[in-house]
Every structure is written in structure tokens, then in C-alpha cells.
């Protein structure tokens, strides 16, 4: 245990973000220097709040199986090299999760039963940033090569985790990505102010030195067919993500100025990284409406703020969440409570319990306003999840740019999945067995393509587990860890 009285002496404390008026003028991370460096003055005391519980439920909250009490203790003892060794034992990319994960481990923290939980995510990012600064993160090339080859299709967190594990196991691994650079949504879907791409690039360089081969700009299922891929490689890992965006089919949807979030965000990310984008979708000087209250909506909000939007309104069909954990979502589940991201601190208005009825046009065929109505959950038996309109609540709000951030419904079927002939489950995801293998021998599935839209920690956990399954398939056994089966789900009531 770190400090036996730490949780009694010290309250929860987080790093201070840069002032709003400063950070909205650039695309850098919202913390001064980096998240981990900003935390160093306070992180020892915060790690010391960990009680090293007899049954650490933070393990249950994290699908990676992070050994959280151990690295909290090592940070408190100022053993940073030991801390990163323990952290890397279960997580390939704490530099990503420490910035992007919503930290279900913290809502499962035992201290959180009657106090503020340990700042686990902050300790994590402090460890990895300190490790990079201290030279503790090194390539781990395999000692021998198996002679087996693996293709990983998709370079998001699941694909990269699977690739790194399989490379370290001695297999020759090539990662295919249809975008011009490796990283998937980590590269072009996550704004720079949430995670600067230097963190991704450092990891990719580590993987190159270990032996992983990257092939960006290749549309597998297009110029390179699924049959050719199977012929070239001994095994294939599909980590193509859940990329079909949920749409909003209401009158006026075809008007100009209405876009999916993943049309808007990648363009903004490219420009923030110094690239030129022709006909860029921008929020500059416009009344922006974001439909969807999740992380992607917040990313659109922060991006629109930095582009100089005239106004920003974020809509959510669900009622406003409570400030405290609701009784129906007890510890250690992940509760739906009111959360404020860095983007919400900066600008915009959040409107809850509303539904869009129609997009209204100007004289040029572009959207000029949005007609919405208040809604309330139906109380009719058997109509769970349905909403009814509140009479007399119809109104219009100005909208010159509408961004749809309502999540994703599954992987793209046309192209690679059709060519491979893999079976789909009832939700439209790629079906897989207990060993992450699809209905096609030698073709495995990891991440959102098989699980559905989920969190980065689940993607990395699946990538690691799928790698163990592929290693077993190729060699008959494995020493790689398999943190979760494909059927594992978050704890809910």
C-alpha cells in the first residue's frame, strides 16, 4: 500500500488546464506542456490516496486488467521505471488511454463509494509521460522470428495493439490503413487539443523499430482484394472499426451544410496539422448545431470553437443527467452523470430532452435553421426507449452548419467483408467465436468491428486478446495475455 492514510489526508485534485482564452487560440493540448507533466507536482499525493483494496474493483472497471494499485504504490515511492513496467504489462498504449479514456476504472474505485475516487487516469498519463521523458519506453523486438505472417486491417487502437503483440511474439506483421497515414481515428478523428499526434507518432516509431510494417494508403477490399490478402498471409486480423455513422432522416436532411461529424473532424485535424484541405467544412462565423451529446459531439464543439463559430448549440435527446450517481446505477457501474469536458468549458450551450423535427432551408438550398421539440420518455408499458413530444414546445434555432454526432451502427459491409464472406451477427457486426475468429478460417476480428462502438480500453483489450488467439492459431500455443473474451461486457444493472 502507498500511504496508509493518504485517502484520509488528501482530497482528489486534478491538474489545472490552460486558461480558456489562451487555449482556444491554438490546437495544442489543453494542459500546459502535456497532461502528464502538468500533473507531476500533485501526482505523488494523488497516487497515495489509493487504498490497495483487498478486492480492487478498479480492475473490474478496466477491461485491460490494469494492475492499478501496484503502479499507484510505485509512483508514491518515486519508482517511475517500475511503474511504467507494471503499466505496460497490461496496456500497450497508456499515452492514448490516459488522455482519451473516460476512466470506468475510477467509477469502480472502492474509495468512490463514499468519497471522490482516486485520479487513476491522471496517474496513468503521468507515468507514461514521465517514462518517455526518462527514456524508459524502448522498442521490444522479438528474439526470434516464427516465419508466419499476419495482416492487420485497420490502424486504430485495436489494430495497433494486436500488431504490436504479434510482432513481439515473432510474427511478421503488416498493418494496412486506407487513409494516407497510420492511426485510424486516433490520427484524424481525435482533435489535437485532446491528444497531440506526437504521442501517436512516437508509438508508431517504437513499433517500426520492433519490426511492424505499416502500409498506409491501401484500400483493402478495393485495389487489394480480400482473396489476395488471404493468399499472402497466414492469418488476417480485421480491426476496421464501426464506421457507418448513424443518420437522422428528417425533412430537409439533403440540404447543404448538414454533415456527419466524421466528415468535419478529419478535415479540421488535417488543417491543424498543417495540411491543406480543399473545400473544407468549417464553422467560422456560422451558427453551429451539434446533434449528439457524447464525446464526438464534444470534439465537434471544441473544434468549432477554435474555428470561430458565431454560436454553438449541442442537442441531446436524453434528459439532462444528474450531478450525482443515480440510485439505479450503483457503484461499481459506470454512471450516467453530468460531465463537463474541456470543450464544454470553452463555449456553447447544451440543450437536453429535445428532438429535431425538420431542417429549414434558405433561398440557396442550404440549412438556415432547425425546428426542434421538447421530448419526454414514454411512460407506456412496453415502450422503453421511446420519447413523446411535449405539446406546445416546438421552436426554431438558427443553424448554418449542422454536425451529426450520434454514434455508429457497425462496420462497412461492401468491399472487404463481402469479399471475405464473413458472417454477421444480429447487430450487423462481424460474428466471431470464443477465439475471436470469424466464420472464415484464419480471419480474426478485434475491436469495434466485432463488438460494436465502444471505448478505447475495450479496443486495446480486444486487440491484445485477439493477438493471443492468432498466436495460438499459428503456433499451437501462446504466452501472450488475453485480458477478455469477445463476449465480455461492462457491468450494468
Coordinates of C-alpha atoms in Angstrom, one line a residue:
X1 CA 0.0 0.0 0.0
X2 CA 1.2 3.5 -0.8
X3 CA 0.3 5.9 2.0
X4 CA -1.9 4.1 4.6
X5 CA -3.6 7.4 5.5
X6 CA -3.4 9.0 2.1
X7 CA -7.1 8.8 1.4
X8 CA -7.8 10.4 4.8
X9 CA -5.3 13.2 4.5
X10 CA -5.7 14.3 0.8
X11 CA -8.7 15.0 -1.3
X12 CA -9.0 14.5 -5.0
X13 CA -7.0 17.0 -7.1
X14 CA -6.6 17.3 -10.8
X15 CA -4.2 19.3 -13.0
X16 CA -5.2 22.8 -14.0
X17 CA -5.9 23.3 -17.7
X18 CA -4.6 26.3 -19.6
X19 CA -6.9 29.3 -19.4
X20 CA -9.8 29.1 -21.9
X21 CA -8.9 32.4 -23.6
X22 CA -5.4 31.1 -24.2
X23 CA -6.1 27.5 -25.4
X24 CA -8.9 28.3 -27.8
X25 CA -6.4 30.3 -29.8
X26 CA -4.4 27.2 -30.7
X27 CA -4.7 23.4 -31.3
X28 CA -2.4 22.2 -28.6
X29 CA -3.4 20.0 -25.7
X30 CA -5.4 21.9 -23.1
X31 CA -2.8 21.2 -20.4
X32 CA 0.4 23.2 -20.1
X33 CA 3.3 21.2 -21.6
X34 CA 1.4 17.9 -21.5
X35 CA -1.2 16.3 -19.3
X36 CA 1.4 14.1 -17.6
X37 CA 3.9 17.0 -17.0
X38 CA 1.1 19.2 -15.7
X39 CA 0.3 16.6 -13.1
X40 CA 3.8 15.9 -11.7
X41 CA 3.6 18.5 -8.8
X42 CA 0.5 16.8 -7.4
X43 CA 0.6 13.2 -8.6
X44 CA 2.5 11.6 -5.7
X45 CA -0.1 12.6 -3.2
X46 CA -2.9 11.6 -5.6
X47 CA -1.4 8.1 -6.1
X48 CA -1.0 7.9 -2.3
X49 CA -4.8 8.1 -2.0
X50 CA -5.1 4.5 -3.4
X51 CA -6.1 2.2 -0.6
X52 CA -4.8 -1.0 -2.2
X53 CA -8.1 -2.6 -1.5
X54 CA -8.3 -6.3 -0.7
X55 CA -10.6 -6.6 -3.7
X56 CA -9.6 -3.8 -6.1
X57 CA -12.8 -3.1 -8.1
X58 CA -10.9 -0.7 -10.4
X59 CA -9.7 -4.0 -12.0
X60 CA -13.3 -4.8 -12.8
X61 CA -13.9 -1.4 -14.3
X62 CA -10.9 -1.7 -16.7
X63 CA -11.1 -4.4 -19.3
X64 CA -7.4 -4.3 -19.8
X65 CA -6.9 -5.6 -16.3
X66 CA -4.5 -2.8 -15.4
X67 CA -2.8 -3.5 -12.1
X68 CA -3.7 -0.1 -10.7
X69 CA -2.9 -0.4 -7.0
X70 CA 0.6 -1.6 -7.9
X71 CA 1.5 1.3 -10.1
X72 CA -0.1 3.8 -7.7
X73 CA 2.2 2.4 -5.0
X74 CA 5.3 2.6 -7.3
X75 CA 4.5 6.3 -8.2
X76 CA 4.1 7.1 -4.5
X77 CA 7.5 5.6 -3.9
X78 CA 9.0 7.6 -6.8
X79 CA 9.8 4.4 -8.7
X80 CA 8.8 5.6 -12.1
X81 CA 10.6 2.9 -14.1
X82 CA 8.9 0.2 -12.0
X83 CA 5.5 2.0 -12.5
X84 CA 5.8 2.0 -16.3
X85 CA 6.8 -1.6 -16.3
X86 CA 3.7 -2.5 -14.4
X87 CA 1.5 -0.3 -16.6
X88 CA 2.9 -1.7 -19.9
X89 CA 2.4 -5.2 -18.6
X90 CA -1.4 -4.8 -19.4
X91 CA -1.6 -1.7 -21.7
X92 CA 0.3 -1.1 -24.9
X93 CA -0.7 2.5 -25.1
X94 CA -1.3 4.3 -21.8
X95 CA -0.4 7.5 -23.6
X96 CA -3.7 7.1 -25.5
X97 CA -5.9 5.8 -22.8
X98 CA -4.5 8.3 -20.2
X99 CA -5.8 11.1 -22.5
X100 CA -8.9 9.6 -24.2
X101 CA -10.5 7.0 -21.9
X102 CA -13.5 8.1 -19.8
X103 CA -12.0 6.1 -17.0
X104 CA -14.5 3.4 -16.0
X105 CA -11.8 2.3 -13.5
X106 CA -12.4 5.5 -11.5
X107 CA -16.2 5.0 -11.1
X108 CA -15.4 1.4 -9.9
X109 CA -12.8 2.7 -7.4
X110 CA -13.7 1.5 -3.9
X111 CA -12.8 4.9 -2.4
X112 CA -15.6 6.2 -4.6
X113 CA -18.3 4.6 -2.5
X114 CA -18.3 7.5 -0.1
X115 CA -15.5 9.8 -1.3
X116 CA -14.1 11.1 -4.5
X117 CA -12.3 8.3 -6.3
X118 CA -8.6 8.1 -7.0
X119 CA -7.4 10.0 -10.1
X120 CA -6.4 6.8 -11.8
X121 CA -6.4 8.2 -15.3
X122 CA -4.2 11.1 -14.2
X123 CA -1.7 8.8 -12.5
X124 CA -1.6 6.7 -15.7
X125 CA -0.8 9.6 -18.0
X126 CA 1.8 11.0 -15.6
X127 CA 3.6 7.6 -15.6
X128 CA 3.8 7.4 -19.4
X129 CA 4.8 11.0 -20.0
X130 CA 7.5 10.6 -17.3
X131 CA 8.6 7.4 -18.9
X132 CA 9.0 9.0 -22.3
X133 CA 11.0 11.9 -20.8
X134 CA 13.2 9.5 -18.9
X135 CA 13.9 7.1 -21.8
X136 CA 12.1 4.2 -20.2
X137 CA 10.0 3.4 -23.3
X138 CA 12.1 1.3 -25.6
X139 CA 11.5 -1.0 -28.6
X140 CA 11.0 -4.6 -27.7
X141 CA 11.9 -6.6 -30.9
X142 CA 11.3 -10.3 -30.8
X143 CA 14.3 -12.6 -30.0
X144 CA 13.4 -14.9 -33.0
X145 CA 11.0 -14.9 -36.0
X146 CA 8.3 -17.6 -36.4
X147 CA 8.2 -17.4 -40.2
X148 CA 4.5 -16.8 -40.0
X149 CA 2.9 -13.7 -41.5
X150 CA -0.1 -11.7 -40.3
X151 CA -2.1 -8.8 -41.9
X152 CA -3.9 -6.4 -39.6
X153 CA -6.5 -4.3 -41.5
X154 CA -7.1 -1.1 -39.7
X155 CA -4.7 1.0 -37.6
X156 CA -6.9 2.2 -34.7
X157 CA -6.2 1.1 -31.1
X158 CA -7.4 -2.5 -31.6
X159 CA -5.3 -3.0 -34.8
X160 CA -2.2 -1.4 -33.3
X161 CA -2.4 -3.4 -30.1
X162 CA -2.9 -6.7 -32.0
X163 CA 0.0 -5.8 -34.3
X164 CA 2.4 -4.9 -31.5
X165 CA 1.7 -8.1 -29.6
X166 CA 2.0 -10.3 -32.6
X167 CA 5.2 -8.6 -33.7
X168 CA 6.7 -9.1 -30.3
X169 CA 5.7 -12.8 -30.4
X170 CA 7.9 -13.2 -33.5
X171 CA 5.4 -13.0 -36.4
X172 CA 5.9 -10.8 -39.4
X173 CA 3.1 -8.2 -39.2
X174 CA 1.8 -5.7 -41.8
X175 CA -0.8 -3.1 -40.8
X176 CA -3.0 -1.9 -43.6
X177 CA -4.7 1.5 -43.5
X178 CA -6.8 3.1 -46.2
X179 CA -6.0 6.7 -45.0
X180 CA -2.8 8.3 -46.1
X181 CA -1.3 8.0 -42.6
X182 CA -1.4 5.3 -39.9
X183 CA -3.6 5.8 -36.8
X184 CA -7.2 5.4 -37.8
X185 CA -9.5 7.7 -35.7
X186 CA -6.5 8.3 -33.4
X187 CA -5.0 10.2 -36.2
X188 CA -7.9 12.1 -37.9
X189 CA -10.9 11.6 -35.6
X190 CA -9.4 12.8 -32.3
X191 CA -8.7 16.6 -32.2
X192 CA -5.2 17.8 -31.4
X193 CA -6.4 19.6 -28.3
X194 CA -7.3 16.2 -26.8
X195 CA -4.3 14.3 -27.9
X196 CA -1.4 15.8 -29.9
X197 CA -0.3 13.4 -32.6
X198 CA 3.3 13.4 -31.4
X199 CA 2.1 10.8 -28.9
X200 CA 0.8 8.6 -31.7
X201 CA 3.9 9.1 -33.8
X202 CA 6.3 8.1 -31.0
X203 CA 4.4 4.8 -30.6
X204 CA 4.4 4.1 -34.3
X205 CA 8.2 4.7 -34.4
X206 CA 8.6 2.3 -31.5
X207 CA 6.6 -0.3 -33.4
X208 CA 8.6 0.2 -36.6
X209 CA 11.8 -0.5 -34.6
X210 CA 10.2 -3.6 -33.3
X211 CA 9.6 -4.8 -36.8
X212 CA 5.9 -4.0 -37.6
X213 CA 5.4 -2.9 -41.2
X214 CA 2.9 -0.1 -41.9
X215 CA 1.1 0.1 -45.3
X216 CA -1.0 3.3 -45.3
X217 CA -2.9 4.4 -48.4
X218 CA -4.1 0.9 -49.2
X219 CA -7.8 0.3 -49.5
X220 CA -8.1 -3.4 -48.6
X221 CA -11.2 -4.6 -50.4
X222 CA -10.6 -2.3 -53.3
X223 CA -7.3 -2.5 -55.2
X224 CA -6.1 -5.2 -52.8
X225 CA -8.9 -7.8 -52.5
X226 CA -9.8 -10.0 -49.6
X227 CA -8.8 -13.1 -51.6
X228 CA -5.4 -11.6 -52.3
X229 CA -4.9 -10.7 -48.6
X230 CA -5.7 -14.3 -47.5
X231 CA -3.4 -15.7 -50.1
X232 CA -0.5 -13.5 -49.0
X233 CA -0.8 -14.0 -45.2
X234 CA -1.1 -16.9 -42.8
X235 CA -3.7 -15.0 -40.7
X236 CA -5.7 -11.8 -41.0
X237 CA -7.0 -9.6 -38.2
X238 CA -9.9 -7.3 -39.1
X239 CA -9.8 -4.2 -37.0
X240 CA -11.7 -2.0 -39.4
X241 CA -13.9 -0.3 -36.7
X242 CA -17.5 0.7 -36.6
X243 CA -17.6 3.4 -39.3
X244 CA -21.2 3.6 -40.6
X245 CA -22.4 6.8 -39.0
X246 CA -26.0 6.9 -37.6
X247 CA -28.0 9.3 -39.7
X248 CA -31.0 11.5 -39.0
X249 CA -33.8 11.0 -41.5
X250 CA -36.0 14.0 -41.1
X251 CA -37.3 16.5 -43.6
X252 CA -34.5 18.7 -45.0
X253 CA -31.7 16.2 -44.4
X254 CA -30.5 16.7 -48.0
X255 CA -29.9 20.5 -47.5
X256 CA -26.4 21.9 -47.8
X257 CA -24.5 22.4 -44.6
X258 CA -25.5 19.2 -42.9
X259 CA -22.6 16.8 -42.3
X260 CA -21.6 13.8 -40.3
X261 CA -19.1 14.6 -37.6
X262 CA -16.5 12.3 -39.3
X263 CA -16.7 14.4 -42.4
X264 CA -16.0 17.5 -40.4
X265 CA -13.4 16.4 -37.8
X266 CA -10.8 14.7 -40.1
X267 CA -10.6 17.8 -42.3
X268 CA -10.1 20.1 -39.2
X269 CA -7.4 17.7 -37.9
X270 CA -5.6 17.8 -41.2
X271 CA -5.6 21.6 -41.3
X272 CA -4.5 21.7 -37.6
X273 CA -1.5 19.5 -38.6
X274 CA -0.5 21.9 -41.4
X275 CA -2.2 20.2 -44.4
X276 CA -4.3 21.9 -47.0
X277 CA -7.9 20.7 -47.4
X278 CA -9.8 21.9 -50.4
X279 CA -13.4 22.9 -49.8
X280 CA -13.0 22.4 -46.1
X281 CA -16.2 22.3 -44.0
X282 CA -15.7 25.0 -41.4
X283 CA -17.6 26.6 -38.6
X284 CA -16.1 30.0 -39.0
X285 CA -18.7 32.7 -38.5
X286 CA -21.6 30.2 -38.5
X287 CA -24.4 29.3 -36.2
X288 CA -23.4 25.6 -35.5
X289 CA -25.8 22.9 -34.2
X290 CA -24.3 19.6 -33.0
X291 CA -26.8 16.8 -32.7
X292 CA -25.4 14.2 -30.2
X293 CA -24.2 14.7 -26.6
X294 CA -21.3 12.3 -26.5
X295 CA -17.5 12.6 -26.9
X296 CA -17.7 13.0 -30.6
X297 CA -20.1 15.9 -30.1
X298 CA -17.7 17.5 -27.6
X299 CA -14.9 17.1 -30.2
X300 CA -17.1 19.0 -32.7
X301 CA -17.7 21.6 -30.1
X302 CA -14.1 22.3 -29.3
X303 CA -13.2 22.3 -33.0
X304 CA -16.0 24.7 -33.9
X305 CA -14.9 27.0 -31.0
X306 CA -11.3 27.1 -32.4
X307 CA -12.6 27.8 -35.9
X308 CA -14.5 30.8 -34.7
X309 CA -18.2 29.8 -34.8
X310 CA -20.8 32.6 -34.2
X311 CA -22.7 30.3 -31.8
X312 CA -22.7 26.6 -30.9
X313 CA -25.6 24.6 -29.6
X314 CA -25.3 20.9 -28.7
X315 CA -28.5 18.9 -28.7
X316 CA -29.2 15.7 -26.8
X317 CA -32.5 13.7 -26.9
X318 CA -31.9 12.3 -23.4
X319 CA -32.8 14.3 -20.3
X320 CA -30.0 16.2 -18.6
X321 CA -28.1 13.7 -16.4
X322 CA -27.9 14.2 -12.6
X323 CA -24.9 15.7 -10.9
X324 CA -24.5 12.7 -8.6
X325 CA -24.6 8.9 -9.3
X326 CA -28.3 7.9 -9.7
X327 CA -29.7 5.2 -7.4
X328 CA -30.4 2.9 -10.4
X329 CA -26.7 2.9 -11.4
X330 CA -24.9 1.9 -8.2
X331 CA -21.2 1.5 -7.6
X332 CA -19.2 0.0 -9.3
X333 CA -21.1 0.5 -12.6
X334 CA -20.3 3.4 -14.9
X335 CA -23.0 6.0 -14.1
X336 CA -24.6 8.5 -16.5
X337 CA -23.9 11.7 -14.7
X338 CA -23.4 15.3 -15.9
X339 CA -19.9 15.6 -17.1
X340 CA -18.0 18.7 -18.3
X341 CA -15.2 18.2 -20.9
X342 CA -12.6 20.8 -21.7
X343 CA -14.6 21.8 -24.8
X344 CA -17.7 22.4 -22.7
X345 CA -15.7 24.8 -20.5
X346 CA -14.9 26.9 -23.6
X347 CA -18.1 27.7 -25.3
X348 CA -21.5 26.5 -26.4
X349 CA -24.9 25.7 -25.0
X350 CA -26.1 22.2 -24.2
X351 CA -29.8 21.5 -24.7
X352 CA -31.3 18.3 -23.4
X353 CA -34.5 16.4 -24.0
X354 CA -35.1 17.7 -27.5
X355 CA -35.7 16.1 -30.8
X356 CA -35.1 17.5 -34.3
X357 CA -38.3 17.7 -36.4
X358 CA -37.0 19.4 -39.6
X359 CA -34.1 21.2 -41.2
X360 CA -35.3 24.5 -42.8
X361 CA -33.8 25.9 -46.0
X362 CA -32.6 29.3 -47.2
X363 CA -33.1 30.5 -50.7
X364 CA -29.9 28.7 -51.9
X365 CA -30.8 25.3 -50.7
X366 CA -28.6 25.4 -47.6
X367 CA -29.8 24.9 -44.0
X368 CA -30.7 28.1 -42.2
X369 CA -32.5 26.8 -39.1
X370 CA -33.5 23.7 -37.2
X371 CA -37.0 23.1 -35.9
X372 CA -37.0 21.1 -32.6
X373 CA -39.4 20.0 -30.0
X374 CA -39.0 19.0 -26.3
X375 CA -39.5 15.4 -25.6
X376 CA -40.0 13.2 -22.6
X377 CA -39.6 9.4 -22.1
X378 CA -42.8 7.5 -22.8
X379 CA -44.5 6.0 -19.8
X380 CA -46.5 3.5 -21.8
X381 CA -45.6 -0.1 -20.8
X382 CA -43.5 -1.8 -23.4
X383 CA -42.3 1.4 -25.0
X384 CA -39.0 1.7 -23.2
X385 CA -36.6 3.9 -25.1
X386 CA -39.3 5.8 -26.9
X387 CA -40.0 9.5 -26.5
X388 CA -43.1 11.6 -26.8
X389 CA -43.3 15.2 -27.8
X390 CA -44.2 17.9 -25.3
X391 CA -47.2 19.8 -26.7
X392 CA -46.5 23.5 -27.5
X393 CA -42.7 23.2 -27.3
X394 CA -41.9 23.5 -31.0
X395 CA -39.4 26.2 -31.8
X396 CA -36.6 27.1 -34.2
X397 CA -33.0 27.8 -33.7
X398 CA -30.5 29.2 -36.2
X399 CA -28.3 26.6 -37.9
X400 CA -25.9 27.3 -40.7
X401 CA -23.8 24.2 -40.0
X402 CA -25.3 21.0 -38.6
X403 CA -23.0 18.3 -37.4
X404 CA -24.4 14.8 -36.7
X405 CA -22.6 13.1 -33.9
X406 CA -25.0 10.3 -33.0
X407 CA -22.7 7.4 -33.0
X408 CA -22.0 4.5 -35.4
X409 CA -24.1 1.4 -36.4
X410 CA -21.4 -1.0 -37.5
X411 CA -18.6 -1.8 -39.9
X412 CA -18.9 -1.2 -43.7
X413 CA -20.1 -4.3 -45.4
X414 CA -19.3 -3.5 -49.0
X415 CA -15.8 -4.4 -50.2
X416 CA -13.6 -6.4 -47.8
X417 CA -16.3 -8.0 -45.6
X418 CA -18.3 -9.1 -48.6
X419 CA -15.2 -10.4 -50.4
X420 CA -14.2 -12.4 -47.3
X421 CA -17.7 -13.8 -46.9
X422 CA -17.7 -13.4 -43.1
X423 CA -20.9 -13.9 -41.2
X424 CA -22.5 -11.0 -39.3
X425 CA -24.3 -11.1 -36.0
X426 CA -27.8 -9.8 -35.3
X427 CA -26.5 -6.2 -34.8
X428 CA -24.6 -6.1 -38.1
X429 CA -21.1 -6.6 -36.6
X430 CA -18.7 -9.3 -37.7
X431 CA -19.6 -12.5 -35.8
X432 CA -16.7 -14.3 -34.1
X433 CA -16.2 -17.4 -31.9
X434 CA -14.7 -17.6 -28.4
X435 CA -11.2 -17.3 -30.0
X436 CA -12.0 -14.0 -31.9
X437 CA -12.1 -16.0 -35.2
X438 CA -14.8 -15.1 -37.8
X439 CA -16.7 -17.7 -39.8
X440 CA -13.8 -17.8 -42.2
X441 CA -10.8 -19.8 -41.1
X442 CA -7.8 -17.7 -40.2
X443 CA -9.6 -14.4 -40.3
X444 CA -9.9 -12.9 -36.8
X445 CA -11.9 -9.8 -35.6
X446 CA -10.9 -7.3 -33.0
X447 CA -12.4 -4.0 -31.7
X448 CA -15.5 -2.2 -32.8
X449 CA -15.9 -4.3 -36.0
X450 CA -16.9 -7.2 -33.8
X451 CA -18.0 -5.5 -30.5
X452 CA -19.8 -2.5 -31.9
X453 CA -19.0 1.1 -31.0
X454 CA -17.1 1.1 -27.7
X455 CA -14.3 2.6 -25.7
X456 CA -10.6 2.8 -26.4
X457 CA -9.8 0.5 -23.5
X458 CA -12.1 -2.2 -24.8
X459 CA -10.5 -1.9 -28.3
X460 CA -7.0 -2.3 -26.9
X461 CA -8.1 -5.2 -24.7
X462 CA -9.6 -6.9 -27.7
X463 CA -6.5 -6.3 -29.8
X464 CA -4.4 -7.9 -27.1
X465 CA -6.8 -10.9 -26.7
X466 CA -7.2 -11.4 -30.4
X467 CA -3.4 -11.4 -30.8
X468 CA -3.2 -14.3 -28.3
X469 CA -5.8 -16.2 -30.3
X470 CA -3.9 -15.6 -33.5
X471 CA -0.6 -16.7 -31.9
X472 CA -2.3 -19.9 -30.8
X473 CA -3.7 -20.5 -34.2
X474 CA -0.3 -20.1 -35.9
X475 CA 1.9 -21.9 -33.4
X476 CA -0.4 -24.2 -31.3
X477 CA 0.2 -22.2 -28.0
X478 CA 0.8 -18.7 -26.7
X479 CA 2.3 -16.8 -23.9
X480 CA 0.5 -13.6 -24.8
X481 CA -2.1 -12.3 -22.4
X482 CA -5.7 -12.5 -23.3
X483 CA -7.5 -10.0 -21.0
X484 CA -11.1 -10.5 -22.2
X485 CA -13.2 -13.0 -24.2
X486 CA -15.2 -11.4 -27.1
X487 CA -18.4 -11.9 -25.1
X488 CA -17.2 -9.7 -22.1
X489 CA -19.3 -6.6 -21.5
X490 CA -19.2 -3.7 -19.0
X491 CA -21.0 -4.3 -15.7
X492 CA -24.5 -2.9 -15.8
X493 CA -27.6 -3.2 -13.6

